[in-house]
Tab-separated table of C-alpha atoms in Angstrom:
chain	number	residue	atom	x	y	z
A	1	GLU	CA	131.270	-114.382	-12.033
A	2	ASP	CA	132.395	-112.958	-8.704
A	3	GLN	CA	136.139	-112.297	-8.555
A	4	VAL	CA	138.333	-110.999	-5.797
A	5	THR	CA	142.036	-110.403	-6.531
A	6	GLN	CA	144.513	-109.379	-3.930
A	7	SER	CA	147.976	-107.939	-4.649
A	8	PRO	CA	150.739	-108.305	-3.983
A	9	GLU	CA	150.791	-111.968	-2.951
A	10	ALA	CA	153.576	-111.217	-0.525
A	11	LEU	CA	155.090	-108.032	0.821
A	12	ARG	CA	158.173	-107.474	2.957
A	13	LEU	CA	158.521	-104.180	4.753
A	14	GLN	CA	161.014	-102.679	7.123
A	15	GLU	CA	159.585	-101.605	10.415
A	16	GLY	CA	158.141	-98.176	9.961
A	17	GLU	CA	157.931	-98.404	6.183
A	18	SER	CA	154.327	-97.584	5.214
A	19	SER	CA	152.601	-99.312	2.309
A	20	SER	CA	149.226	-100.451	0.939
A	21	LEU	CA	147.609	-103.745	0.122
A	22	ASN	CA	145.144	-103.927	-2.766
A	23	CYS	CA	141.901	-105.859	-3.167
A	24	SER	CA	140.183	-105.494	-6.534
A	25	TYR	CA	136.777	-106.982	-6.989
A	26	THR	CA	134.229	-107.809	-9.686
A	27	VAL	CA	130.863	-108.519	-8.128
A	28	SER	CA	127.361	-107.644	-9.083
A	29	GLY	CA	125.612	-105.739	-6.290
A	30	LEU	CA	128.305	-105.348	-3.652
A	31	ARG	CA	126.725	-105.334	-0.205
A	32	GLY	CA	129.909	-105.294	1.849
A	33	LEU	CA	133.675	-105.697	1.630
A	34	PHE	CA	135.493	-107.268	4.542
A	35	TRP	CA	139.097	-107.293	5.712
A	36	TYR	CA	140.429	-110.053	7.880
A	37	ARG	CA	143.805	-110.717	9.469
A	38	GLN	CA	145.045	-114.331	9.665
A	39	ASP	CA	148.025	-115.413	11.739
A	40	PRO	CA	149.743	-118.703	10.935
A	41	GLY	CA	147.801	-121.692	12.322
A	42	LYS	CA	144.829	-119.587	13.354
A	43	GLY	CA	141.439	-118.579	12.032
A	44	PRO	CA	140.741	-115.295	10.298
A	45	GLU	CA	140.194	-112.343	12.663
A	46	PHE	CA	137.817	-109.561	11.615
A	47	LEU	CA	139.248	-106.124	10.989
A	48	PHE	CA	136.828	-103.959	8.978
A	49	THR	CA	133.620	-103.923	6.936
A	50	LEU	CA	133.118	-101.289	4.226
A	51	TYR	CA	129.701	-100.855	2.648
A	52	SER	CA	129.897	-98.027	0.071
A	53	ALA	CA	132.424	-96.281	-2.161
A	54	GLY	CA	134.205	-93.462	-0.339
A	55	GLU	CA	133.941	-95.114	3.037
A	56	GLU	CA	137.009	-95.306	5.197
A	57	LYS	CA	137.721	-97.065	8.527
A	58	GLU	CA	140.730	-97.010	10.804
A	59	LYS	CA	142.125	-99.157	13.595
A	60	GLU	CA	145.501	-98.387	15.105
A	61	ARG	CA	148.016	-98.463	12.176
A	62	LEU	CA	145.478	-99.775	9.642
A	63	LYS	CA	143.207	-97.799	7.433
A	64	ALA	CA	140.786	-99.358	4.919
A	65	THR	CA	139.259	-97.533	1.962
A	66	LEU	CA	136.786	-98.507	-0.702
A	67	THR	CA	136.059	-97.423	-4.255
A	68	LYS	CA	133.669	-98.928	-6.821
A	69	LYS	CA	136.346	-101.315	-8.039
A	70	GLU	CA	138.833	-101.880	-5.277
A	71	SER	CA	139.743	-101.513	-1.642
A	72	PHE	CA	143.065	-100.621	-0.078
A	73	LEU	CA	144.427	-101.525	3.324
A	74	HIS	CA	146.952	-98.880	4.222
A	75	ILE	CA	149.506	-99.780	6.861
A	76	THR	CA	151.241	-96.805	8.491
A	77	ALA	CA	154.583	-97.298	10.255
A	78	PRO	CA	154.127	-101.052	10.608
A	79	LYS	CA	155.566	-103.087	13.448
A	80	PRO	CA	156.723	-106.698	13.377
A	81	GLU	CA	153.505	-107.750	15.139
A	82	ASP	CA	151.608	-106.598	12.036
A	83	SER	CA	153.100	-109.553	10.189
A	84	ALA	CA	150.218	-111.793	9.060
A	85	THR	CA	148.160	-112.697	6.005
A	86	TYR	CA	145.490	-110.138	5.213
A	87	LEU	CA	142.340	-111.433	3.506
A	88	CYS	CA	139.747	-109.523	1.570
A	89	ALA	CA	136.198	-110.842	1.111
A	90	VAL	CA	133.023	-109.543	-0.552
A	91	HIS	CA	129.357	-110.116	0.022
A	92	ARG	CA	127.079	-109.587	-2.981
A	93	ALA	CA	123.340	-109.160	-3.174
A	94	GLY	CA	121.416	-112.416	-2.997
A	95	ALA	CA	124.289	-114.468	-1.528
A	96	ASN	CA	124.451	-115.928	1.923
A	97	ASN	CA	128.230	-116.241	2.150
A	98	LEU	CA	131.380	-114.265	1.652
A	99	PHE	CA	133.684	-114.720	-1.395
A	100	PHE	CA	137.376	-114.547	-0.415
A	101	GLY	CA	140.519	-113.509	-2.129
A	102	THR	CA	143.747	-115.478	-1.701
A	103	GLY	CA	145.344	-112.970	0.632
A	104	THR	CA	148.517	-110.896	0.981
A	105	ARG	CA	151.208	-112.261	3.213
A	106	LEU	CA	152.831	-109.347	4.997
A	107	THR	CA	156.220	-109.628	6.729
A	108	VAL	CA	157.501	-106.640	8.762
A	109	ILE	CA	161.233	-106.861	9.489
A	110	PRO	CA	162.603	-105.243	12.677
B	1	ASN	CA	132.553	-116.265	25.968
B	2	ALA	CA	134.567	-118.685	23.804
B	3	GLY	CA	133.200	-117.505	20.424
B	4	VAL	CA	133.548	-120.310	17.788
B	5	THR	CA	135.204	-123.561	18.868
B	6	GLN	CA	136.253	-126.470	16.678
B	7	THR	CA	137.328	-130.011	17.400
B	8	PRO	CA	139.635	-131.720	16.739
B	9	LYS	CA	142.482	-129.308	16.027
B	10	PHE	CA	144.370	-131.826	13.935
B	11	GLN	CA	143.500	-135.179	12.444
B	12	VAL	CA	145.198	-137.738	10.208
B	13	LEU	CA	143.001	-140.150	8.284
B	14	LYS	CA	143.630	-142.974	5.807
B	15	THR	CA	141.833	-142.844	2.488
B	16	GLY	CA	138.315	-144.205	2.938
B	17	GLN	CA	138.004	-143.527	6.614
B	18	SER	CA	135.207	-141.320	7.928
B	19	MET	CA	135.202	-138.569	10.467
B	20	THR	CA	133.082	-135.698	11.778
B	21	LEU	CA	134.400	-132.209	12.477
B	22	GLN	CA	132.572	-130.463	15.222
B	23	CYS	CA	131.821	-126.722	15.546
B	24	ALA	CA	130.056	-124.821	18.297
B	25	GLN	CA	129.333	-121.120	18.873
B	26	ASP	CA	128.138	-119.384	21.987
B	27	MET	CA	127.176	-116.043	20.439
B	28	ASN	CA	123.517	-116.924	19.807
B	29	HIS	CA	124.205	-116.650	16.056
B	30	ASN	CA	121.652	-117.987	13.591
B	31	SER	CA	123.898	-118.634	10.599
B	32	MET	CA	126.834	-121.010	10.485
B	33	TYR	CA	129.356	-121.913	7.767
B	34	TRP	CA	132.006	-124.471	6.860
B	35	TYR	CA	134.958	-123.376	4.722
B	36	ARG	CA	138.093	-125.094	3.537
B	37	GLN	CA	141.375	-123.254	2.988
B	38	ASP	CA	143.942	-124.468	0.528
B	39	PRO	CA	147.211	-122.887	-0.521
B	40	GLY	CA	146.666	-120.366	-3.346
B	41	MET	CA	142.844	-120.908	-3.385
B	42	GLY	CA	141.499	-118.778	-0.609
B	43	LEU	CA	138.652	-119.795	1.655
B	44	ARG	CA	135.913	-121.710	-0.145
B	45	LEU	CA	132.454	-122.390	1.187
B	46	ILE	CA	131.499	-126.044	1.619
B	47	TYR	CA	128.070	-125.818	3.329
B	48	TYR	CA	126.188	-123.287	5.285
B	49	SER	CA	123.154	-123.159	7.558
B	50	ALA	CA	121.175	-119.970	7.441
B	51	SER	CA	119.200	-120.948	10.512
B	52	GLU	CA	118.497	-123.926	12.783
B	53	GLY	CA	116.993	-126.770	10.749
B	54	THR	CA	118.233	-125.594	7.331
B	55	THR	CA	121.397	-126.391	5.396
B	56	ASP	CA	122.499	-125.474	1.842
B	57	LYS	CA	125.358	-126.404	-0.430
B	58	GLY	CA	128.201	-123.922	-1.053
B	59	GLU	CA	130.898	-123.851	-3.708
B	60	VAL	CA	132.575	-127.201	-3.004
B	61	PRO	CA	130.069	-129.607	-1.309
B	62	ASN	CA	131.024	-132.914	-2.972
B	63	GLY	CA	132.281	-135.514	-0.493
B	64	TYR	CA	130.825	-133.787	2.568
B	65	ASN	CA	127.670	-133.792	4.593
B	66	VAL	CA	126.555	-131.463	7.366
B	67	SER	CA	124.187	-131.473	10.299
B	68	ARG	CA	122.877	-128.434	12.154
B	69	LEU	CA	122.380	-130.215	15.464
B	70	ASN	CA	120.869	-127.211	17.225
B	71	LYS	CA	121.347	-123.454	17.158
B	72	ARG	CA	124.828	-123.744	18.669
B	73	GLU	CA	126.357	-126.701	16.789
B	74	PHE	CA	127.120	-127.368	13.163
B	75	SER	CA	129.044	-130.519	12.179
B	76	LEU	CA	130.814	-131.498	8.978
B	77	ARG	CA	131.144	-135.168	8.047
B	78	LEU	CA	133.499	-136.833	5.615
B	79	GLU	CA	131.972	-140.243	4.821
B	80	SER	CA	134.920	-141.652	2.850
B	81	ALA	CA	137.965	-139.375	3.038
B	82	ALA	CA	140.131	-138.751	-0.038
B	83	PRO	CA	143.565	-137.138	-0.276
B	84	SER	CA	141.916	-134.245	-2.113
B	85	GLN	CA	140.202	-133.430	1.160
B	86	THR	CA	143.484	-132.699	2.839
B	87	SER	CA	142.993	-129.069	3.929
B	88	VAL	CA	142.367	-126.732	6.795
B	89	TYR	CA	138.675	-126.515	7.719
B	90	PHE	CA	137.191	-123.420	9.299
B	91	CYS	CA	133.782	-122.958	10.872
B	92	ALA	CA	132.231	-119.481	11.032
B	93	SER	CA	129.100	-117.924	12.333
B	94	THR	CA	127.120	-114.732	12.056
B	95	MET	CA	123.916	-113.401	13.451
B	96	THR	CA	121.731	-113.489	10.333
B	97	GLY	CA	124.099	-113.942	7.397
B	98	GLY	CA	124.639	-111.531	4.556
B	99	SER	CA	126.701	-108.468	5.201
B	100	GLU	CA	127.182	-109.128	8.873
B	101	THR	CA	130.586	-110.034	10.179
B	102	GLN	CA	131.468	-113.654	10.146
B	103	TYR	CA	133.424	-114.908	13.152
B	104	PHE	CA	135.797	-117.799	12.594
B	105	GLY	CA	136.969	-120.709	14.719
B	106	PRO	CA	140.631	-121.729	15.041
B	107	GLY	CA	140.426	-124.398	12.339
B	108	THR	CA	140.873	-128.154	11.971
B	109	ARG	CA	143.886	-129.362	10.057
B	110	LEU	CA	143.101	-132.560	8.244
B	111	LEU	CA	145.640	-134.800	6.495
B	112	VAL	CA	144.299	-137.672	4.405
B	113	LEU	CA	146.917	-140.272	3.463
C-alpha cells in the first residue's frame, strides 16, 4: 500500500535558522515526487517535482532532494514569509492521481 | 489567465440538502480532479476525469457524483449532504495526468450541520 509520511508535523524556526523537512515514502514504481506549499485558506501551490534518486532542485531559499526512500526540503535562512504548510505527494506507476502526505506546518518567527 | 477557479468559496448546508461545487480551468488541461482535505488526513482523491467524457472513482467517492461538463468544467455534486462531508474541497487540473504537475484551485469550505 502506498504510504507517504511527513515529519515533523510542525516546526518552529527563528528567522535565519536553517532546517529540513522530511518526506519518507513507500510506493511501488515511483514516477514522481512533488512538493507543494499551502498557505492558510488557500489551495496548494506547486514548488518542485523530482523524478529520480539523486535529483535536486532549488528555488530561492528552498532546495529539494530525493533518495530511493525519502525526500528532504531544505530551507536555508528562512524568513517569516516562508511560514506555511509544506505538502509532499507521490505519483506511482499505473496511477492517475497523486498520493499526499499530511504536511509539515512551518512557522518562522521574526 | 485565472488558472483553476472554484465556486462557491464557502457554503453551509443542513443534513440532507444537496449542492454542486463548480470548478473551471482555463489552461486547456485534459485531466481534472476533486480532492477533499481534512485535518490530519491529507488530501484524498474523490473523483477524477482523465479526459473530457470520462470520470473515475478515487479513494473516497461514496456520497458524491461528478460531471465533466466540457473540457474546462468539472463539477462535484453532493446529493444528500452528511456531517461527515464537512471538509475543504479542492479541484485540480493537469495536462495529461500522471507525473505532470497538478494545479489547484483556491478551495470550497463546506460545513454540513
